[in-house]
Amino acid sequence: MSMAETDQSAYLQARDSSPKELLAYAARKTGQSAFKIQKEFMAMARPPSRLNMVEYIRNGLYDTTRHSTEERSRFISNDLHWPITHACNNQAWAGTAEDKLVAATLLQTGEVTVPDSIAILGKTARLFPRLEVIHSEEALRRLLAQYKGESLFCKIIDGMVSFGAFRIDGWDDGHVTCVGHPPMSYAEFLSEFVADNAYVVQRRLGNHGDLAPYTSALATVRMVNMVRADDVFCPMAVIKLPQGDNIADAFWRPGNLACDIDPETGRVQTVALRGVETEFLKDHPSVEGLMGLQLPFWSELRALNERAARIFAPIRYQSTDIAITPDGPVVVELNYGGGFDLPQYASGRGMMTPEVCAFFQSCGVDLKNQCGKPQKKKRFGLF
């Protein structure tokens, strides 16, 4: 399988559990019968929350002592993400945001700092201004020779949830080596690993020294953005921290951490580990000091985030992923929408506060009716 297919298979395994297994888990944890838990779940499965069983268990909502009735009512299913996102946004802008090269070009023109893209890797008929398309062994060798001693990060141009992302950390005359994979011949790398996908190749970004002890690869801050007439409202923020051999920060990757961040102060408020149920840790599993950490360059990050959000203002509900490097914040991606699951899993709080509801209603979203009808064709959640 290609790298993208491998990641998609791993994502589905991490995402899906059978209702029987989930009910058995909750029954063991609470001592209640599976029937009672199923009955209480059905109340959360109705509009407007429409939670599915995985979300119900992963958010710990089966434990009715953990949240008040009002707090429980603020949780919303990620299955409703796309209907709500499309209702809020000018859909003509979807491709502008999701195509990483188009978005980066627009942001860079608007004086927003973005990663340094150096080439396109893969077979494509598309022309990319100022970037060479690498699809032969000879061209790949020439590219790698230019960046000897560096790591190169590669991601699918229109990819989502980091499917297919990889990092080239070494190469010699006969082989290419990517983190977490055995060395591959140049032919094998291009035909089987990259396959039919088109990747943007970027020079690797580094984490600020304050973050480096807590992450094994580039961490990014997810800013949930709601563009209003007079401001950019950010109700929730999360930093995603890769762990172990993971080279991407998506929360679905086993072992990765996600921390709720106070949007005003930039201070870490939780340390969450994903599992059947989200586990909230007292601190980083191996290095103390993550809980309560003040993220560096926070005022600069907020200013950069607002500028990026306003450049894409027709996308009224959006999110950005921002790296904090030694030189300051860098907008790695801007997303058309943003999954409801990640902020809820990372914080342990439901997203639908009165202010968030008011924003969605101002966009014409009918929270009781429209949100009660998820699209039949679901796309993958952004976590």
mmCIF file of C-alpha atoms in Angstrom, residues 64-274:
data_model
loop_
_atom_site.group_PDB
_atom_site.id
_atom_site.type_symbol
_atom_site.label_atom_id
_atom_site.label_comp_id
_atom_site.label_asym_id
_atom_site.label_seq_id
_atom_site.Cartn_x
_atom_site.Cartn_y
_atom_site.Cartn_z
ATOM 1 C CA THR A 64 -23.373 11.030 34.415
ATOM 2 C CA THR A 65 -21.645 12.328 37.568
ATOM 3 C CA ARG A 66 -18.854 13.983 35.595
ATOM 4 C CA HIS A 67 -20.892 16.723 33.907
ATOM 5 C CA SER A 68 -23.989 18.707 34.756
ATOM 6 C CA THR A 69 -26.991 18.500 32.443
ATOM 7 C CA GLU A 70 -26.050 21.854 30.937
ATOM 8 C CA GLU A 71 -22.449 20.790 30.378
ATOM 9 C CA ARG A 72 -23.560 17.568 28.675
ATOM 10 C CA SER A 73 -25.859 19.511 26.377
ATOM 11 C CA ARG A 74 -22.888 21.448 24.963
ATOM 12 C CA PHE A 75 -21.299 18.416 23.307
ATOM 13 C CA ILE A 76 -21.928 17.999 19.584
ATOM 14 C CA SER A 77 -21.155 15.178 17.167
ATOM 15 C CA ASN A 78 -18.396 15.541 14.607
ATOM 16 C CA ASP A 79 -20.857 13.987 12.132
ATOM 17 C CA LEU A 80 -22.482 17.436 12.026
ATOM 18 C CA HIS A 81 -19.257 19.236 11.184
ATOM 19 C CA TRP A 82 -19.730 19.385 7.421
ATOM 20 C CA PRO A 83 -23.405 20.447 7.351
ATOM 21 C CA ILE A 84 -22.652 23.264 9.797
ATOM 22 C CA THR A 85 -19.412 24.257 8.055
ATOM 23 C CA HIS A 86 -21.076 24.466 4.643
ATOM 24 C CA ALA A 87 -23.940 26.506 6.083
ATOM 25 C CA CYS A 88 -21.483 29.041 7.555
ATOM 26 C CA ASN A 89 -19.089 29.375 4.656
ATOM 27 C CA ASN A 90 -18.840 30.465 1.056
ATOM 28 C CA GLN A 91 -18.289 26.989 -0.383
ATOM 29 C CA ALA A 92 -16.478 28.394 -3.415
ATOM 30 C CA TRP A 93 -13.549 28.993 -1.048
ATOM 31 C CA ALA A 94 -13.242 25.362 0.064
ATOM 32 C CA GLY A 95 -10.629 24.421 -2.516
ATOM 33 C CA THR A 96 -8.705 27.620 -1.862
ATOM 34 C CA ALA A 97 -8.133 26.579 1.734
ATOM 35 C CA GLU A 98 -7.724 22.828 1.300
ATOM 36 C CA ASP A 99 -5.194 23.075 -1.557
ATOM 37 C CA LYS A 100 -2.036 23.636 0.458
ATOM 38 C CA LEU A 101 -0.146 25.425 -2.314
ATOM 39 C CA VAL A 102 -3.000 27.792 -3.179
ATOM 40 C CA ALA A 103 -3.603 28.608 0.487
ATOM 41 C CA ALA A 104 0.106 29.152 1.190
ATOM 42 C CA THR A 105 0.451 31.443 -1.821
ATOM 43 C CA LEU A 106 -2.486 33.588 -0.721
ATOM 44 C CA LEU A 107 -1.283 33.720 2.880
ATOM 45 C CA GLN A 108 2.280 34.569 1.907
ATOM 46 C CA THR A 109 1.046 37.362 -0.368
ATOM 47 C CA GLY A 110 -0.869 38.655 2.657
ATOM 48 C CA GLU A 111 2.356 38.743 4.714
ATOM 49 C CA VAL A 112 1.539 35.647 6.774
ATOM 50 C CA THR A 113 4.543 33.444 7.541
ATOM 51 C CA VAL A 114 4.203 29.948 6.019
ATOM 52 C CA PRO A 115 6.584 26.970 5.605
ATOM 53 C CA ASP A 116 9.204 27.012 2.859
ATOM 54 C CA SER A 117 7.971 24.769 0.012
ATOM 55 C CA ILE A 118 10.758 23.565 -2.292
ATOM 56 C CA ALA A 119 9.235 21.069 -4.747
ATOM 57 C CA ILE A 120 6.288 18.885 -5.721
ATOM 58 C CA LEU A 121 6.748 15.126 -5.462
ATOM 59 C CA GLY A 122 4.662 12.726 -7.571
ATOM 60 C CA LYS A 123 2.971 12.380 -10.919
ATOM 61 C CA THR A 124 0.700 15.271 -11.849
ATOM 62 C CA ALA A 125 -0.124 17.233 -14.990
ATOM 63 C CA ARG A 126 -0.501 20.391 -12.927
ATOM 64 C CA LEU A 127 2.006 23.241 -13.289
ATOM 65 C CA PHE A 128 3.261 24.803 -10.074
ATOM 66 C CA PRO A 129 4.832 28.255 -10.410
ATOM 67 C CA ARG A 130 8.465 28.294 -9.179
ATOM 68 C CA LEU A 131 8.295 24.647 -8.005
ATOM 69 C CA GLU A 132 9.688 21.685 -9.918
ATOM 70 C CA VAL A 133 7.552 18.545 -10.160
ATOM 71 C CA ILE A 134 9.691 15.558 -9.124
ATOM 72 C CA HIS A 135 8.552 12.257 -10.636
ATOM 73 C CA SER A 136 11.749 10.537 -11.779
ATOM 74 C CA GLU A 137 14.654 8.971 -9.903
ATOM 75 C CA GLU A 138 17.118 11.408 -11.454
ATOM 76 C CA ALA A 139 15.087 14.468 -10.451
ATOM 77 C CA LEU A 140 14.651 13.110 -6.925
ATOM 78 C CA ARG A 141 18.399 12.559 -6.578
ATOM 79 C CA ARG A 142 19.071 16.125 -7.720
ATOM 80 C CA LEU A 143 16.567 17.530 -5.227
ATOM 81 C CA LEU A 144 17.946 15.571 -2.277
ATOM 82 C CA ALA A 145 21.517 16.538 -3.153
ATOM 83 C CA GLN A 146 20.561 20.209 -2.760
ATOM 84 C CA TYR A 147 19.386 19.647 0.823
ATOM 85 C CA LYS A 148 22.045 17.285 2.115
ATOM 86 C CA GLY A 149 21.991 17.132 5.908
ATOM 87 C CA GLU A 150 18.404 18.426 6.187
ATOM 88 C CA SER A 151 15.106 16.665 6.833
ATOM 89 C CA LEU A 152 12.290 17.197 4.345
ATOM 90 C CA PHE A 153 8.617 16.995 5.306
ATOM 91 C CA CYS A 154 6.155 15.812 2.652
ATOM 92 C CA LYS A 155 2.350 16.038 2.720
ATOM 93 C CA ILE A 156 -0.355 15.443 0.137
ATOM 94 C CA ILE A 157 -1.329 18.733 -1.494
ATOM 95 C CA ASP A 158 -5.044 18.375 -0.802
ATOM 96 C CA GLY A 159 -4.769 15.829 2.009
ATOM 97 C CA MET A 160 -6.608 15.825 5.320
ATOM 98 C CA VAL A 161 -5.876 14.583 8.886
ATOM 99 C CA SER A 162 -2.210 14.042 7.870
ATOM 100 C CA PHE A 163 -2.972 10.974 5.720
ATOM 101 C CA GLY A 164 0.164 9.978 3.849
ATOM 102 C CA ALA A 165 2.502 12.475 5.506
ATOM 103 C CA PHE A 166 6.119 11.388 5.852
ATOM 104 C CA ARG A 167 9.555 12.812 6.592
ATOM 105 C CA ILE A 168 12.693 12.043 4.618
ATOM 106 C CA ASP A 169 15.597 11.940 7.054
ATOM 107 C CA GLY A 170 18.308 10.278 5.017
ATOM 108 C CA TRP A 171 19.419 9.085 1.619
ATOM 109 C CA ASP A 172 22.411 7.634 -0.186
ATOM 110 C CA ASP A 173 23.187 6.485 -3.708
ATOM 111 C CA GLY A 174 20.798 3.539 -3.509
ATOM 112 C CA HIS A 175 18.124 4.256 -0.928
ATOM 113 C CA VAL A 176 15.770 6.810 0.613
ATOM 114 C CA THR A 177 15.025 6.563 4.354
ATOM 115 C CA CYS A 178 11.825 7.948 5.895
ATOM 116 C CA VAL A 179 11.206 8.089 9.640
ATOM 117 C CA GLY A 180 9.592 4.888 10.885
ATOM 118 C CA HIS A 181 10.186 2.964 7.622
ATOM 119 C CA PRO A 182 13.021 0.754 6.353
ATOM 120 C CA PRO A 183 15.230 2.151 3.566
ATOM 121 C CA MET A 184 13.637 1.980 0.119
ATOM 122 C CA SER A 185 15.131 2.059 -3.340
ATOM 123 C CA TYR A 186 14.392 5.221 -5.282
ATOM 124 C CA ALA A 187 12.135 3.259 -7.646
ATOM 125 C CA GLU A 188 10.215 1.651 -4.773
ATOM 126 C CA PHE A 189 9.877 4.990 -2.984
ATOM 127 C CA LEU A 190 8.334 6.688 -6.024
ATOM 128 C CA SER A 191 6.154 3.865 -7.362
ATOM 129 C CA GLU A 192 4.874 2.297 -4.134
ATOM 130 C CA PHE A 193 5.348 4.764 -1.255
ATOM 131 C CA VAL A 194 4.391 7.987 -3.063
ATOM 132 C CA ALA A 195 2.324 6.102 -5.677
ATOM 133 C CA ASP A 196 -0.305 8.241 -7.443
ATOM 134 C CA ASN A 197 -0.349 11.032 -4.864
ATOM 135 C CA ALA A 198 1.081 14.524 -5.324
ATOM 136 C CA TYR A 199 3.009 15.895 -2.345
ATOM 137 C CA VAL A 200 4.337 19.293 -1.449
ATOM 138 C CA VAL A 201 7.912 19.023 -0.145
ATOM 139 C CA GLN A 202 8.893 21.449 2.615
ATOM 140 C CA ARG A 203 12.001 22.111 4.643
ATOM 141 C CA ARG A 204 11.479 20.783 8.144
ATOM 142 C CA LEU A 205 10.391 23.305 10.774
ATOM 143 C CA GLY A 206 11.683 23.076 14.335
ATOM 144 C CA ASN A 207 9.868 23.614 17.618
ATOM 145 C CA HIS A 208 10.622 26.478 19.965
ATOM 146 C CA GLY A 209 12.916 25.377 22.788
ATOM 147 C CA ASP A 210 10.117 25.669 25.350
ATOM 148 C CA LEU A 211 8.156 22.980 23.472
ATOM 149 C CA ALA A 212 11.002 20.713 22.380
ATOM 150 C CA PRO A 213 11.100 18.553 25.556
ATOM 151 C CA TYR A 214 7.460 17.561 25.168
ATOM 152 C CA THR A 215 7.237 16.502 21.530
ATOM 153 C CA SER A 216 9.081 14.235 19.101
ATOM 154 C CA ALA A 217 8.208 16.186 15.941
ATOM 155 C CA LEU A 218 6.646 19.481 14.945
ATOM 156 C CA ALA A 219 3.758 20.491 17.216
ATOM 157 C CA THR A 220 1.015 22.829 16.026
ATOM 158 C CA VAL A 221 -1.632 24.917 17.740
ATOM 159 C CA ARG A 222 -5.164 24.459 16.380
ATOM 160 C CA MET A 223 -6.994 27.787 16.611
ATOM 161 C CA VAL A 224 -10.764 27.449 16.185
ATOM 162 C CA ASN A 225 -11.798 30.609 14.299
ATOM 163 C CA MET A 226 -15.187 32.233 13.867
ATOM 164 C CA VAL A 227 -14.985 35.334 11.703
ATOM 165 C CA ARG A 228 -17.504 37.932 12.867
ATOM 166 C CA ALA A 229 -18.171 41.430 11.494
ATOM 167 C CA ASP A 230 -15.801 43.168 13.913
ATOM 168 C CA ASP A 231 -13.429 40.466 15.134
ATOM 169 C CA VAL A 232 -12.174 36.910 14.899
ATOM 170 C CA PHE A 233 -13.668 34.955 17.798
ATOM 171 C CA CYS A 234 -11.534 32.025 18.974
ATOM 172 C CA PRO A 235 -13.565 29.991 21.494
ATOM 173 C CA MET A 236 -11.085 27.122 21.825
ATOM 174 C CA ALA A 237 -7.435 26.392 21.119
ATOM 175 C CA VAL A 238 -5.500 23.105 21.253
ATOM 176 C CA ILE A 239 -1.842 22.232 20.885
ATOM 177 C CA LYS A 240 -1.158 18.857 19.270
ATOM 178 C CA LEU A 241 2.054 17.132 20.361
ATOM 179 C CA PRO A 242 3.517 14.203 18.376
ATOM 180 C CA GLN A 243 5.048 11.439 20.482
ATOM 181 C CA GLY A 244 7.359 8.517 19.794
ATOM 182 C CA ASP A 245 7.906 7.748 16.115
ATOM 183 C CA ASN A 246 4.953 9.856 14.963
ATOM 184 C CA ILE A 247 6.073 12.576 12.549
ATOM 185 C CA ALA A 248 2.627 14.216 12.356
ATOM 186 C CA ASP A 249 0.575 15.689 15.188
ATOM 187 C CA ALA A 250 -2.922 14.389 14.391
ATOM 188 C CA PHE A 251 -4.613 13.195 17.593
ATOM 189 C CA TRP A 252 -5.743 9.941 15.999
ATOM 190 C CA ARG A 253 -2.128 8.741 15.799
ATOM 191 C CA PRO A 254 -1.478 6.405 18.783
ATOM 192 C CA GLY A 255 0.383 8.032 21.644
ATOM 193 C CA ASN A 256 0.007 11.637 20.511
ATOM 194 C CA LEU A 257 -1.092 14.214 23.078
ATOM 195 C CA ALA A 258 -3.486 17.147 22.787
ATOM 196 C CA CYS A 259 -3.673 20.004 25.278
ATOM 197 C CA ASP A 260 -6.454 22.494 25.782
ATOM 198 C CA ILE A 261 -5.050 26.039 25.638
ATOM 199 C CA ASP A 262 -6.551 29.179 27.144
ATOM 200 C CA PRO A 263 -7.102 31.254 23.982
ATOM 201 C CA GLU A 264 -6.467 34.498 25.851
ATOM 202 C CA THR A 265 -3.293 33.622 27.752
ATOM 203 C CA GLY A 266 -1.802 30.733 25.786
ATOM 204 C CA ARG A 267 -1.441 28.570 28.892
ATOM 205 C CA VAL A 268 -1.760 24.753 28.843
ATOM 206 C CA GLN A 269 -4.871 23.670 30.779
ATOM 207 C CA THR A 270 -5.082 19.909 30.098
ATOM 208 C CA VAL A 271 -2.927 17.045 28.853
ATOM 209 C CA ALA A 272 -5.104 14.536 26.978
ATOM 210 C CA LEU A 273 -4.225 11.073 25.678
ATOM 211 C CA ARG A 274 -6.585 9.439 23.224
#
